[in-house]
Short mmCIF file of C-alpha atoms in Angstrom, two decimals:
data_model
loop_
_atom_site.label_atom_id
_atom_site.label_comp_id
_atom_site.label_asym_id
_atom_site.label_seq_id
_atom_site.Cartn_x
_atom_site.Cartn_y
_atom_site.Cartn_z
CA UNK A 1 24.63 45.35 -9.40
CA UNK A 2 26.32 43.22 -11.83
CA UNK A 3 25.34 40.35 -10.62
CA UNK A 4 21.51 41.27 -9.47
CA UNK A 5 21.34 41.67 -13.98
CA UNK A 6 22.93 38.63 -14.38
CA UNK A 7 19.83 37.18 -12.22
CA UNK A 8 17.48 38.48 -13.99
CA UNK A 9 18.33 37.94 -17.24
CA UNK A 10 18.37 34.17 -16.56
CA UNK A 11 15.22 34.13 -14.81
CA UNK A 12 13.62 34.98 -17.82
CA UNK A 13 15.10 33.16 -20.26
CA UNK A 14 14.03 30.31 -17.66
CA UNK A 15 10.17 31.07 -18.03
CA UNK A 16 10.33 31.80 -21.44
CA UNK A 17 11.72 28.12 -22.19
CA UNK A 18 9.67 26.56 -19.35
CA UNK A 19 6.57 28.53 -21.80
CA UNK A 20 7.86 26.82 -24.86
CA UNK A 21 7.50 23.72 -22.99
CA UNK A 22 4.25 24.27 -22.03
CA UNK A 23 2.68 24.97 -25.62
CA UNK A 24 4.54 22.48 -26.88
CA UNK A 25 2.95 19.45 -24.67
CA UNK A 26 -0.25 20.99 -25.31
CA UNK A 27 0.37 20.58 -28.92
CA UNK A 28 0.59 16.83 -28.01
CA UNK A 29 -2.04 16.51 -26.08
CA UNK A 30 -4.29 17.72 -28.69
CA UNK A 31 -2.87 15.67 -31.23
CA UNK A 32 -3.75 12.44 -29.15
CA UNK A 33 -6.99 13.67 -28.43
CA UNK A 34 -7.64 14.12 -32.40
CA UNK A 35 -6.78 10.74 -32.51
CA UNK A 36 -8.15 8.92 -29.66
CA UNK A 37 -11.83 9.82 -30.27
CA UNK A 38 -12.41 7.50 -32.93
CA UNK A 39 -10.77 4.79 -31.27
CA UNK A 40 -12.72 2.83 -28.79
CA UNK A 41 -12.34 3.94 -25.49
CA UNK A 42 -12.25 1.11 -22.64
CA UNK A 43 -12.53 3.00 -19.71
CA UNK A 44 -14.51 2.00 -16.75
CA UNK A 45 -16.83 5.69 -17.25
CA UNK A 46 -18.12 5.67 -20.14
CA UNK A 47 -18.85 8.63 -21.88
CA UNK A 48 -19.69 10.38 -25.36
CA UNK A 49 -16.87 11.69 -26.44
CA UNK A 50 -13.70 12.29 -24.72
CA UNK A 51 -12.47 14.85 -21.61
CA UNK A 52 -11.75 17.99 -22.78
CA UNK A 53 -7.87 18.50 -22.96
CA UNK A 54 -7.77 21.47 -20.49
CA UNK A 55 -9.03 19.07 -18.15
CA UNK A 56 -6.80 16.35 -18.81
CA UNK A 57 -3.97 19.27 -18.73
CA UNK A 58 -4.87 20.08 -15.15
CA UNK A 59 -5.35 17.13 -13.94
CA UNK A 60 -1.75 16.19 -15.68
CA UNK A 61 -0.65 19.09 -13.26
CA UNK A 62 -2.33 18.15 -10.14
CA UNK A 63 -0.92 14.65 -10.33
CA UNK A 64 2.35 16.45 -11.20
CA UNK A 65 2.42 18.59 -8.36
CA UNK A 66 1.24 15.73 -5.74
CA UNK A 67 3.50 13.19 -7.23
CA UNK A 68 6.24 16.39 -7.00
CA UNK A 69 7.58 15.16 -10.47
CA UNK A 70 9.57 17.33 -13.08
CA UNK A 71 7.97 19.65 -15.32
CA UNK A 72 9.28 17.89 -18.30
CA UNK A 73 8.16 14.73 -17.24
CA UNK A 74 5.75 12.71 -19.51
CA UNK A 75 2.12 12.27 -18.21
CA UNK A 76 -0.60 11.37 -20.66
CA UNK A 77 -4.16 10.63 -20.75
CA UNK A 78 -2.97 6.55 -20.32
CA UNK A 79 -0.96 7.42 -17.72
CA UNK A 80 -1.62 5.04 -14.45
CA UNK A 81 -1.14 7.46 -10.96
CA UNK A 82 0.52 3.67 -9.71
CA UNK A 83 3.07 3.60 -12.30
CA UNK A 84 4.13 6.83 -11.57
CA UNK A 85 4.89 6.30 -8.18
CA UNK A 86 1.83 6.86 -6.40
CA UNK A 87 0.54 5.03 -3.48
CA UNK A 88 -2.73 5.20 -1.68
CA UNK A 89 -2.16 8.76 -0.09
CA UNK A 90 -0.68 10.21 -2.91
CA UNK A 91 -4.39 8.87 -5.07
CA UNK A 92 -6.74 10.63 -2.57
CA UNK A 93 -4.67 13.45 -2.16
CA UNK A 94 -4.73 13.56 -5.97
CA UNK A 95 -8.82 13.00 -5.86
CA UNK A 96 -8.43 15.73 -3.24
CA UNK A 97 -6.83 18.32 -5.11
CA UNK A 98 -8.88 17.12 -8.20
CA UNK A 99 -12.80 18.32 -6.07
CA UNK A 100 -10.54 21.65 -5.22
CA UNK A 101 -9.97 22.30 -8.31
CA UNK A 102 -12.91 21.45 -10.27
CA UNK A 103 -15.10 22.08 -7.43
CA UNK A 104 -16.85 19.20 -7.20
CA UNK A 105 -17.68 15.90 -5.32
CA UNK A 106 -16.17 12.60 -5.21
CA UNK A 107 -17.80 9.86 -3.76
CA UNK A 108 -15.26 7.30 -1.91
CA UNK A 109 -16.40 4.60 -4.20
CA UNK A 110 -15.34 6.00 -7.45
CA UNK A 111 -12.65 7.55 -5.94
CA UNK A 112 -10.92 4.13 -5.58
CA UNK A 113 -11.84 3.00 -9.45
CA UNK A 114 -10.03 5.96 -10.75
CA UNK A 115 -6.70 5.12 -11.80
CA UNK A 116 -5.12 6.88 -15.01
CA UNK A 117 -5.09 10.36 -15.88
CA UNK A 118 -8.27 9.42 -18.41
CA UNK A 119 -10.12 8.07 -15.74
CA UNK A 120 -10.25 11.22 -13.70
CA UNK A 121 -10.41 13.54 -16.10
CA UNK A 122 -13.98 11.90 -17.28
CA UNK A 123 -14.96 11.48 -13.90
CA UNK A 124 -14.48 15.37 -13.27
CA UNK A 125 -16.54 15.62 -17.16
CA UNK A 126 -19.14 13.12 -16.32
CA UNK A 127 -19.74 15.17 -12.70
CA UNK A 128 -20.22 18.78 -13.97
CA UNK A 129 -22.35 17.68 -17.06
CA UNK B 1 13.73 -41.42 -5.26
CA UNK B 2 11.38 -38.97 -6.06
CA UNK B 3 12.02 -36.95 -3.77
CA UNK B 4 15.64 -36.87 -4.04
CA UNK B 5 15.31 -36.46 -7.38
CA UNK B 6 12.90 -32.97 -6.70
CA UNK B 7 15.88 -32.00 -4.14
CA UNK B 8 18.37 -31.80 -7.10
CA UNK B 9 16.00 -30.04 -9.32
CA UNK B 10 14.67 -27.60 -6.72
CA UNK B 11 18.78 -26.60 -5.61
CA UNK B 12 19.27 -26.32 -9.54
CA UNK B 13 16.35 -24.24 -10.28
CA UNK B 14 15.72 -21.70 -7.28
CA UNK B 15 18.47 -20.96 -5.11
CA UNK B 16 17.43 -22.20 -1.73
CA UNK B 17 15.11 -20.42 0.82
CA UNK B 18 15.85 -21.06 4.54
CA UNK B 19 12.16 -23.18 5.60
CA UNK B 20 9.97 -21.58 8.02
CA UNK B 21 7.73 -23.22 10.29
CA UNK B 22 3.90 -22.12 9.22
CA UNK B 23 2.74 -19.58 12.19
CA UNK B 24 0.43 -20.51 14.69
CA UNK B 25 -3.20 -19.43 15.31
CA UNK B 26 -2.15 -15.65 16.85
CA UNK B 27 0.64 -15.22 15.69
CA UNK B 28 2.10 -13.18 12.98
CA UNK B 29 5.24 -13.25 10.82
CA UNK B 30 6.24 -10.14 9.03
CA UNK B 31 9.20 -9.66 6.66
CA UNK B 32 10.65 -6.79 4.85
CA UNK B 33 13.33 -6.12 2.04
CA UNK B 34 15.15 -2.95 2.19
CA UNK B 35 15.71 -2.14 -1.41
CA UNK B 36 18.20 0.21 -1.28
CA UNK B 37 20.17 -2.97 0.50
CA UNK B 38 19.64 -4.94 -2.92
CA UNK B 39 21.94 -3.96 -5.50
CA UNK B 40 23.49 -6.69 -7.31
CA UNK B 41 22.05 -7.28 -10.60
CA UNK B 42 22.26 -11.10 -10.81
CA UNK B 43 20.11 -11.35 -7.77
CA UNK B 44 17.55 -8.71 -9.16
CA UNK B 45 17.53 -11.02 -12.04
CA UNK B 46 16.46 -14.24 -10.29
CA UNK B 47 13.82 -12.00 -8.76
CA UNK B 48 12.90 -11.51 -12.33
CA UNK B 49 12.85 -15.39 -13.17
CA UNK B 50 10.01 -16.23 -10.34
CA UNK B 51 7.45 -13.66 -10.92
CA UNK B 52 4.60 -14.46 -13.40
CA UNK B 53 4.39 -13.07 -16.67
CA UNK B 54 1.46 -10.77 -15.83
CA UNK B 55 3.77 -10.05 -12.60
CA UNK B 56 6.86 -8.58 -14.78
CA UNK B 57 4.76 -7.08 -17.11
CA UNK B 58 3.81 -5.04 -13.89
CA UNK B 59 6.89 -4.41 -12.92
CA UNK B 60 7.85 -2.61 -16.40
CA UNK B 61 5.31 -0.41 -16.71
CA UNK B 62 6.33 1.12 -13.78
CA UNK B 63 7.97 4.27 -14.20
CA UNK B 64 11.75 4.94 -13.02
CA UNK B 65 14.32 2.56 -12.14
CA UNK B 66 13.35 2.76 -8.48
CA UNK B 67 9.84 2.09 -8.76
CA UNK B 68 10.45 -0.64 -11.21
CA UNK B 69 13.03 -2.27 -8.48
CA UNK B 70 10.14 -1.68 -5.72
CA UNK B 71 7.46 -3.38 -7.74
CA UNK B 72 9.86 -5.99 -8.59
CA UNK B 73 11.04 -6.69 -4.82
CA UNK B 74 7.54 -6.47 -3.70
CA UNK B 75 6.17 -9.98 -5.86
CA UNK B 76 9.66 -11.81 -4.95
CA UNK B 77 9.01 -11.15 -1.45
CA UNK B 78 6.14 -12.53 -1.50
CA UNK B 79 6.83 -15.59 -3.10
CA UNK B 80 9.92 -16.76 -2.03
CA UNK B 81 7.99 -15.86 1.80
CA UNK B 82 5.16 -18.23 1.06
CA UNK B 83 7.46 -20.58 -0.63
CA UNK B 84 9.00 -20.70 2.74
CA UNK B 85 6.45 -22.58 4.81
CA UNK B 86 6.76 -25.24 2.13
CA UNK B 87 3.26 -26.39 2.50
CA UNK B 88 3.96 -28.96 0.02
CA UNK B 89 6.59 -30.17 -1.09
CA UNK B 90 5.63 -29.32 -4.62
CA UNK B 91 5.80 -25.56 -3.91
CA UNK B 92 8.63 -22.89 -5.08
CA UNK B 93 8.47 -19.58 -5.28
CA UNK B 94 7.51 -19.52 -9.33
CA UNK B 95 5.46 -22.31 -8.92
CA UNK B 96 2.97 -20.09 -6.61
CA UNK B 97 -0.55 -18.92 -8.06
CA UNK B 98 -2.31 -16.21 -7.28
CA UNK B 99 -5.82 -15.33 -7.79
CA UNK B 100 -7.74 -12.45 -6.43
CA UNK B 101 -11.23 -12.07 -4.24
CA UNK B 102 -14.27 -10.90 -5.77
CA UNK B 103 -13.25 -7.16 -4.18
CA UNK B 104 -9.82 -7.45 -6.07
CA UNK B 105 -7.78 -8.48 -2.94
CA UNK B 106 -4.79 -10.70 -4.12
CA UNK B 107 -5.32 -14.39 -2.14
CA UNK B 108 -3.37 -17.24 -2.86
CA UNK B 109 -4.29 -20.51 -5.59
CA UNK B 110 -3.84 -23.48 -4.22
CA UNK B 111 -3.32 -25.96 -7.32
CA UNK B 112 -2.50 -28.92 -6.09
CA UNK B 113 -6.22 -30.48 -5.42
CA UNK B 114 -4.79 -33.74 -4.46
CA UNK B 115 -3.80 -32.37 -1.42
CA UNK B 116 -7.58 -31.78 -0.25
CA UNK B 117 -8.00 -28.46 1.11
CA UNK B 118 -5.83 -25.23 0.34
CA UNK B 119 -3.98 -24.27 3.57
CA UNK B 120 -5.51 -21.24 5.66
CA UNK B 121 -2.60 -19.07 4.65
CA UNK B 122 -2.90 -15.42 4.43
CA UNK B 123 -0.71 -12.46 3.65
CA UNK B 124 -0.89 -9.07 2.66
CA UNK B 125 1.63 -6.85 1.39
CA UNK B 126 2.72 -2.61 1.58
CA UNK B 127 5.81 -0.73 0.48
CA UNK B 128 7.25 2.53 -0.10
CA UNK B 129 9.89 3.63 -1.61
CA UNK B 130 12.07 2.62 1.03
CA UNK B 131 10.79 -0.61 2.82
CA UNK B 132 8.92 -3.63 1.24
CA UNK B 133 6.99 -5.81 3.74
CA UNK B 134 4.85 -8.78 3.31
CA UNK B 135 2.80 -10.15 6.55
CA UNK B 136 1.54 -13.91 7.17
CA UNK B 137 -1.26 -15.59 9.20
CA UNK B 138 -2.46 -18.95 9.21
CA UNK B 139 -6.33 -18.81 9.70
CA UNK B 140 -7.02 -14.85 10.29
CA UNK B 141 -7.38 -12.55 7.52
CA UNK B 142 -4.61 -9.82 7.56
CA UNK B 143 -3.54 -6.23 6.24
CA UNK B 144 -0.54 -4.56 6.30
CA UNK B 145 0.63 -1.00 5.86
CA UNK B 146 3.43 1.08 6.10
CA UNK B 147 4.70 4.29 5.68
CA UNK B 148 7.67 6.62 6.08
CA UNK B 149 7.44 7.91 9.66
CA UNK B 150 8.27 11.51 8.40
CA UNK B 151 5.68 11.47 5.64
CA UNK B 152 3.97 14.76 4.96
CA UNK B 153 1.23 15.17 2.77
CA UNK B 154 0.04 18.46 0.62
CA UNK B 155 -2.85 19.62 2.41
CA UNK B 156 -3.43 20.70 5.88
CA UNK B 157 -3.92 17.27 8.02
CA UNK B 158 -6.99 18.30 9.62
CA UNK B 159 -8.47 19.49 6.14
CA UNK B 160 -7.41 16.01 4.82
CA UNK B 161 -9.01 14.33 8.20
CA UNK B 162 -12.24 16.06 8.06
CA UNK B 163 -12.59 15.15 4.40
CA UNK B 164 -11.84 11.22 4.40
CA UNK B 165 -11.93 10.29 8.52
CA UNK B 166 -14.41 9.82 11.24
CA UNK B 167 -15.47 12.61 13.60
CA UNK B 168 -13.96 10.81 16.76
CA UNK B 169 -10.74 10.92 14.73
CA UNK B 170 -11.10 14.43 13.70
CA UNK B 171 -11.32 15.44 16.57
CA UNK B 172 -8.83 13.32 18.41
CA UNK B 173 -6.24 14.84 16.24
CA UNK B 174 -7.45 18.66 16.20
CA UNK B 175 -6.75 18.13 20.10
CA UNK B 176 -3.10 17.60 19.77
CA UNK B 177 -1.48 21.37 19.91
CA UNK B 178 2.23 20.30 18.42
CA UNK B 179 2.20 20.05 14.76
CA UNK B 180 5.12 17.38 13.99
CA UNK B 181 3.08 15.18 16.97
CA UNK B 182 0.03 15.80 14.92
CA UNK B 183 1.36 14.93 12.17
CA UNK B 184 3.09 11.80 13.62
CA UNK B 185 -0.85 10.59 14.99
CA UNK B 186 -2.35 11.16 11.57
CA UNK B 187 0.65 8.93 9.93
CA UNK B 188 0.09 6.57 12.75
CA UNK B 189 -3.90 6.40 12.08
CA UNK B 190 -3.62 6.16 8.34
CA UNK B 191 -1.66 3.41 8.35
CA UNK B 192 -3.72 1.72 11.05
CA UNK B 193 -6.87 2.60 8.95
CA UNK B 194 -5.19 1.20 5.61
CA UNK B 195 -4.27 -2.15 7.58
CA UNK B 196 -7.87 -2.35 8.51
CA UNK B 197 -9.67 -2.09 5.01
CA UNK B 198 -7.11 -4.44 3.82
CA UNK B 199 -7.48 -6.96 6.07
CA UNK B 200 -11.37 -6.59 5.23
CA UNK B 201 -10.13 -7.39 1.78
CA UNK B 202 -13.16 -5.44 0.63
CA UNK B 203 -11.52 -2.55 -1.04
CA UNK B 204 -11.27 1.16 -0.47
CA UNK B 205 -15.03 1.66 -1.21
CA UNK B 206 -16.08 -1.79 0.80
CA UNK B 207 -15.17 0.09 3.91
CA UNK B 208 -14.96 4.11 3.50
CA UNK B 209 -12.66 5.50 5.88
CA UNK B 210 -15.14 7.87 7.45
CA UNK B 211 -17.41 5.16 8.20
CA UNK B 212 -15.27 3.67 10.97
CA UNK B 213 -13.03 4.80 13.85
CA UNK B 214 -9.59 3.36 14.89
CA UNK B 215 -8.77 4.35 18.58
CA UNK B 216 -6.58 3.78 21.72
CA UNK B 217 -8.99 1.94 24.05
CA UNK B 218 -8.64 3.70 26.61
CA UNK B 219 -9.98 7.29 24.97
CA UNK B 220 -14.01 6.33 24.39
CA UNK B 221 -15.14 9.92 26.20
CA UNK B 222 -12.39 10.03 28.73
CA UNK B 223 -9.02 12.63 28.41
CA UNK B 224 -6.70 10.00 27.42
CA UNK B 225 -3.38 11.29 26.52
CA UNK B 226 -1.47 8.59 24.58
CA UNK B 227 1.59 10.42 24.68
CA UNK B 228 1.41 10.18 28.91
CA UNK B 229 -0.58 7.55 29.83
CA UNK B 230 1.60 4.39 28.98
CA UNK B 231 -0.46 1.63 30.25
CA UNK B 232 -0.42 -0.98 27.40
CA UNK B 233 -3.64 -1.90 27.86
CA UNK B 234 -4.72 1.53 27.37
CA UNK B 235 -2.90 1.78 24.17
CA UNK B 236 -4.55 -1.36 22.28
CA UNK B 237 -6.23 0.27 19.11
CA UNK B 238 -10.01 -0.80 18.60
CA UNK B 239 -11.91 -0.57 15.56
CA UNK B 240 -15.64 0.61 16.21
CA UNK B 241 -17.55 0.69 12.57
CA UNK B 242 -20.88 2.58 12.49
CA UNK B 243 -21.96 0.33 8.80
CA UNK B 244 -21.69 -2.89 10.06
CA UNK B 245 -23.06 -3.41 13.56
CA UNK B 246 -22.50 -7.13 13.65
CA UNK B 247 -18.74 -6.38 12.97
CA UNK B 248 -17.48 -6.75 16.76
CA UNK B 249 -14.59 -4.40 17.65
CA UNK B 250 -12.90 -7.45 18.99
CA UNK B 251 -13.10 -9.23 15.88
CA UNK B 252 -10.04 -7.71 14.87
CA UNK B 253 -6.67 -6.56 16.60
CA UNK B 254 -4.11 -4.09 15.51
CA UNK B 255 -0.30 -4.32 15.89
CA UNK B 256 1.48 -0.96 15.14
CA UNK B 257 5.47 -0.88 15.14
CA UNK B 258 7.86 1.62 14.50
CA UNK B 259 10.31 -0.15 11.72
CA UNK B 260 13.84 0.27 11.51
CA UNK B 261 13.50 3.45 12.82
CA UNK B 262 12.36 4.84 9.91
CA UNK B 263 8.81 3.40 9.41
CA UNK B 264 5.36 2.97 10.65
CA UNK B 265 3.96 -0.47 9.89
CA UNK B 266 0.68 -1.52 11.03
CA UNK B 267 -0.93 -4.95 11.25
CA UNK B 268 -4.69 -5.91 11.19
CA UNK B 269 -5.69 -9.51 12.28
CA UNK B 270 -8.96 -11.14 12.29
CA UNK B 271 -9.48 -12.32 15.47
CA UNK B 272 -9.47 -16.26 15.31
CA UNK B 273 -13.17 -17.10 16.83
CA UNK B 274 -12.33 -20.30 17.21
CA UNK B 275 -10.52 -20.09 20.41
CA UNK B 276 -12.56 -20.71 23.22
CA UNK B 277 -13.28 -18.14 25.81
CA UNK B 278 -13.56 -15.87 23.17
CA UNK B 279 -10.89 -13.40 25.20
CA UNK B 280 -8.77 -11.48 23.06
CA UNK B 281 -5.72 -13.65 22.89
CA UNK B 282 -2.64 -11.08 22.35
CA UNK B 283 -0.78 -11.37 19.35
CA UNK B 284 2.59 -13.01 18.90
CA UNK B 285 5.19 -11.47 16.41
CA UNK B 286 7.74 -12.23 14.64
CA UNK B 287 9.96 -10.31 12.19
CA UNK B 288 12.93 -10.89 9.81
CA UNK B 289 14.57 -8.72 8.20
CA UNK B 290 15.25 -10.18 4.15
CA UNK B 291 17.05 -10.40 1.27
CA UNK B 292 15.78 -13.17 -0.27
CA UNK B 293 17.94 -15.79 -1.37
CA UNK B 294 21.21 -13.84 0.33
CA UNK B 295 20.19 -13.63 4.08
CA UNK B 296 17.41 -13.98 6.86
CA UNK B 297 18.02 -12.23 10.05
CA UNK B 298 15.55 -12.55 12.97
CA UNK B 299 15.21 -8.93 14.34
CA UNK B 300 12.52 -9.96 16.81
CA UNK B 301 13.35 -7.82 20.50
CA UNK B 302 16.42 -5.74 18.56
CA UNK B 303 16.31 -1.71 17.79
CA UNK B 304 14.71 -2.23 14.40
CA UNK B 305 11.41 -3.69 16.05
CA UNK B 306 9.50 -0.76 18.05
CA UNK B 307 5.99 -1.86 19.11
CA UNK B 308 3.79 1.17 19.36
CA UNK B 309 0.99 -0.76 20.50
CA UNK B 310 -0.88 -4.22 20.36
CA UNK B 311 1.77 -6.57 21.84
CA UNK B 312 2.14 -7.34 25.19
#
């Protein structure tokens, strides 16, 4: 009994500081957002203004989960799915998990020119304008 | 004198490469690093001192100290192989240019126009994050990929197959009732699939996967078990692409091994036209296993060469 408390009392400190880490990167990827849509953008898709940062937050967590990297580990908007260990598998699984979860439809050509977290999240933008 | 002059700088400069005779029409030469095998820093810093500057500024934005090592191994093997066949003289592994083809597929720049015409060599590379390998032809185009045999991947296989491969593949693999044998085949196709579209040089989107199927030969209609029926001539894989009717299924071979027991590597070769009789002439392979600079071993006919299919 003693130890089944134990148990649960560090379960939830766990999700409470896993929360905190949550709000906290979205803090920052608001911040660069704030900043980045005044600076010229040179991305293959050009659009208006920039992806939303939900969208560039669940794309950061579909790469994440594919890519099976640590929570706490640092995926922007810049970030290149190659430099973080991806090969071609991994990148259309990601574009995969990416239609599932925005529902849409990728065709195989810009599938391949998608290569950073930006890239994608546009792509998904630019598709359910 | 010249030349002995060039022999003192080249043992000064680059530590020296064992020479390799340039492969014949046919014939293939693949080599592969295993980086956990490379550890010593000195060495991982003469890798360093041959790659480009656009080459190591690669290999640090790569994130991780494996990855980084990977990227890193993956450029020196493919320079110090070239620098190998010494095509001239002139050539050492830093000395090597690369360009790439109007579809982004990395070829290499011959510089030295005095020496008329750039030599029909071609290579293609693949790694993971346990094997590096780099392939050579002379006169065929060729593409390379491998992957960890025991690969899974997040979705459900025949989810991922209906989604990005042909119907004939679809349902080649939907016929196979064990899962881990399923999942073996689709490894086994993808890599044979990725060889093919990089040998084609034309990109992912120059050849979509579903728009061509990779097969045994001996399947077209019939109830051919790979996994029973071993006749070799059964088991040659043939491309047949629904885009490009002019593309001939024989215009290209496949090669697929099982690598140090731990890897599927498959080989795409243009099939050289030239030849008369216009048979398919099988393809002749050789492999060493690398560290380069440190050691060369042949591994040709031992354990850590398994064909699959393709070679006689």
């Amino acid at each position: 009994m003693a130890s089944a408390t134990a148990s649960s009392v560090s379960f939830t400190s766990l999700s409470s500081s896993l929360k905190k880490n949550q709000v906290s990167h979205l803090k920052k990827v608001s911040v660069s957002f704030g900043g980045k849509s005044f600076k010229p953008v040179p991305l293959r898709f050009r659009v208006a203004c920039a992806a939303k940062p939900e969208t560039v937050e669940k794309v950061c967590e579909i790469v994440r989960k594919q890519l099976a990297l640590p929570a706490d580990s640092a995926i922007t908007g810049e970030s290149k799915f190659v430099s973080l260990g991806a090969d071609s598998l991994d990148t259309v699984e990601i574009v995969m998990g990416l239609e599932e979860e925005f529902e849409i439809s990728v065709e195989e050509e810009s599938a391949q020119s998608i290569t950073t977290v930006q890239e994608a999240a546009d792509m998904i933008e630019k598709l359910k304008e | 004198m010249k030349l002995h002059c060039f022999d003192r700088k080249f043992f000064h400069s680059s530590p020296s490469l064992t020479p390799i005779q340039l492969p014949s029409p046919m014939e293939t030469h693949l080599w592969y690093v295993i980086p956990r095998e490379v550890k010593s820093e000195s060495l991982l810093n003469k890798y360093l001192d041959i790659l480009s500057p656009c080459e190591k500024e690669n290999v640090f934005q790569m994130r991780g100290e494996e990855p980084r090592k990977n990227a890193l191994l993956a450029r020196a093997l493919v320079r110090t192989t070239i620098a190998r066949y010494q095509i001239n003289s002139q050539v050492s592994p830093r000395s090597l240019r690369f360009k790439k083809n109007i579809h982004g597929k990395p070829e290499l720049e011959w510089q030295f126009s005095d020496h008329g015409l750039s030599p029909p060599l071609h290579f293609n590379i693949s790694h993971t994050s346990s094997l590096v390998a780099c392939g050579v032809t002379m006169n065929s185009q060729i593409g390379i990929d491998v992957e960890e045999k025991h690969r899974t991947i997040k979705h459900n296989i025949l989810t991922f197959a209906r989604r990005y491969f042909s119907k004939d593949e679809v349902q080649y693999l939907a016929a196979i009732l064990d899962p881990e044998v399923q999942r073996q085949e689709f490894v086994k196709l993808w890599t044979l699939k990725e060889a093919y579209v990089k040998a084609l040089g034309r990109g992912f989107s120059g050849a979509p996967f579903k728009t061509f199927t990779i097969r045994y030969k001996g399947v077209a209609g019939g109830s051919f078990n790979p996994l029973e029926d071993l006749n070799p001539e059964a088991l040659q894989m043939v491309v047949d692409s629904f885009d490009d009717p002019i593309e001939l299924t024989s215009n290209w071979q496949f090669v697929l091994l099982e690598l140090v027991g731990s890897h599927y590597a498959a080989i795409c070769m243009e099939n050289n036209v030239d030849i008369e009789g216009k048979r398919t002439v099988p393809v002749k392979l050789t492999v060493w296993k690398t560290i380069p600079f440190l050691e060369d071993e042949c591994v040709s006919g031992t354990d850590a060469v398994k064909t699959v299919s393709g070679l006689k």
